[in-house]
Amino acid sequence: VETATDHGTLDAFSSEGEDDAEPDDCDCDGLGDFPCWPCVRAGRKELPINPAPSQ
């Protein structure tokens, strides 16, 4: 817990390294080098950005 507000609520932050934990519904192994959406959403991996093909 980082701080308590005047309203009596708490501002909590995840523990260090917790963001690196694999989501329960991770399916990256089945996608080759492409990340699964749960890992992208959790911030563990980024979607690859490919430039538009030139013509």
PDB file of C-alpha atoms in Angstrom:
ATOM      1  CA  VAL A   1       0.000   0.000   0.000  1.00  0.00           C
ATOM      2  CA  GLU A   2       1.477   3.282  -1.084  1.00  0.00           C
ATOM      3  CA  THR A   3      -0.804   5.915   0.494  1.00  0.00           C
ATOM      4  CA  ALA A   4      -4.156   6.373   2.160  1.00  0.00           C
ATOM      5  CA  THR A   5      -6.419   9.143   0.860  1.00  0.00           C
ATOM      6  CA  ASP A   6      -8.530  11.549   2.890  1.00  0.00           C
ATOM      7  CA  HIS A   7     -11.579   9.490   1.886  1.00  0.00           C
ATOM      8  CA  GLY A   8     -10.252   6.448   3.713  1.00  0.00           C
ATOM      9  CA  THR A   9      -9.472   4.546   0.523  1.00  0.00           C
ATOM     10  CA  LEU A  10      -6.062   3.070  -0.209  1.00  0.00           C
ATOM     11  CA  ASP A  11      -3.888   3.435  -3.285  1.00  0.00           C
ATOM     12  CA  ALA A  12      -2.363  -0.005  -3.798  1.00  0.00           C
ATOM     13  CA  PHE A  13       0.314  -1.008  -6.277  1.00  0.00           C
ATOM     14  CA  SER A  14       1.347  -4.443  -7.447  1.00  0.00           C
ATOM     15  CA  SER A  15       4.552  -5.951  -6.152  1.00  0.00           C
ATOM     16  CA  GLU A  16       7.702  -5.617  -8.231  1.00  0.00           C
ATOM     17  CA  GLY A  17       8.016  -8.366 -10.786  1.00  0.00           C
ATOM     18  CA  GLU A  18       4.346  -9.277 -10.578  1.00  0.00           C
ATOM     19  CA  ASP A  19       3.756  -7.718 -14.022  1.00  0.00           C
ATOM     20  CA  ASP A  20       6.129 -10.322 -15.463  1.00  0.00           C
ATOM     21  CA  ALA A  21       3.865 -13.158 -14.334  1.00  0.00           C
ATOM     22  CA  GLU A  22       2.310 -15.103 -17.178  1.00  0.00           C
ATOM     23  CA  PRO A  23      -1.489 -14.628 -17.388  1.00  0.00           C
ATOM     24  CA  ASP A  24      -3.530 -17.769 -16.710  1.00  0.00           C
ATOM     25  CA  ASP A  25      -4.934 -17.686 -20.254  1.00  0.00           C
ATOM     26  CA  CYS A  26      -1.558 -17.184 -22.013  1.00  0.00           C
ATOM     27  CA  ASP A  27      -1.313 -18.965 -25.366  1.00  0.00           C
ATOM     28  CA  CYS A  28       1.949 -17.471 -26.683  1.00  0.00           C
ATOM     29  CA  ASP A  29       3.527 -20.913 -27.167  1.00  0.00           C
ATOM     30  CA  GLY A  30       0.974 -21.761 -29.832  1.00  0.00           C
ATOM     31  CA  LEU A  31       1.521 -18.516 -31.753  1.00  0.00           C
ATOM     32  CA  GLY A  32       5.211 -18.707 -32.626  1.00  0.00           C
ATOM     33  CA  ASP A  33       6.807 -15.273 -32.207  1.00  0.00           C
ATOM     34  CA  PHE A  34       3.440 -13.487 -32.060  1.00  0.00           C
ATOM     35  CA  PRO A  35       2.179 -12.605 -28.544  1.00  0.00           C
ATOM     36  CA  CYS A  36      -1.257 -13.632 -27.304  1.00  0.00           C
ATOM     37  CA  TRP A  37      -3.760 -10.915 -26.395  1.00  0.00           C
ATOM     38  CA  PRO A  38      -3.713 -11.625 -22.606  1.00  0.00           C
ATOM     39  CA  CYS A  39       0.069 -10.969 -22.544  1.00  0.00           C
ATOM     40  CA  VAL A  40      -0.294  -7.794 -24.634  1.00  0.00           C
ATOM     41  CA  ARG A  41      -3.128  -6.554 -22.412  1.00  0.00           C
ATOM     42  CA  ALA A  42      -1.096  -7.294 -19.254  1.00  0.00           C
ATOM     43  CA  GLY A  43       1.895  -5.386 -20.664  1.00  0.00           C
ATOM     44  CA  ARG A  44       4.176  -8.441 -20.728  1.00  0.00           C
ATOM     45  CA  LYS A  45       4.660  -8.296 -24.502  1.00  0.00           C
ATOM     46  CA  GLU A  46       4.056  -5.827 -27.309  1.00  0.00           C
ATOM     47  CA  LEU A  47       2.395  -6.408 -30.642  1.00  0.00           C
ATOM     48  CA  PRO A  48       4.919  -6.374 -33.475  1.00  0.00           C
ATOM     49  CA  ILE A  49       4.618  -3.313 -35.683  1.00  0.00           C
ATOM     50  CA  ASN A  50       5.277  -3.989 -39.346  1.00  0.00           C
ATOM     51  CA  PRO A  51       5.417  -1.200 -41.915  1.00  0.00           C
ATOM     52  CA  ALA A  52       2.891  -1.314 -44.728  1.00  0.00           C
ATOM     53  CA  PRO A  53       4.197  -3.274 -47.713  1.00  0.00           C
ATOM     54  CA  SER A  54       5.561  -1.066 -50.478  1.00  0.00           C
ATOM     55  CA  GLN A  55       4.058  -1.380 -53.929  1.00  0.00           C
TER      56      GLN A  55
END
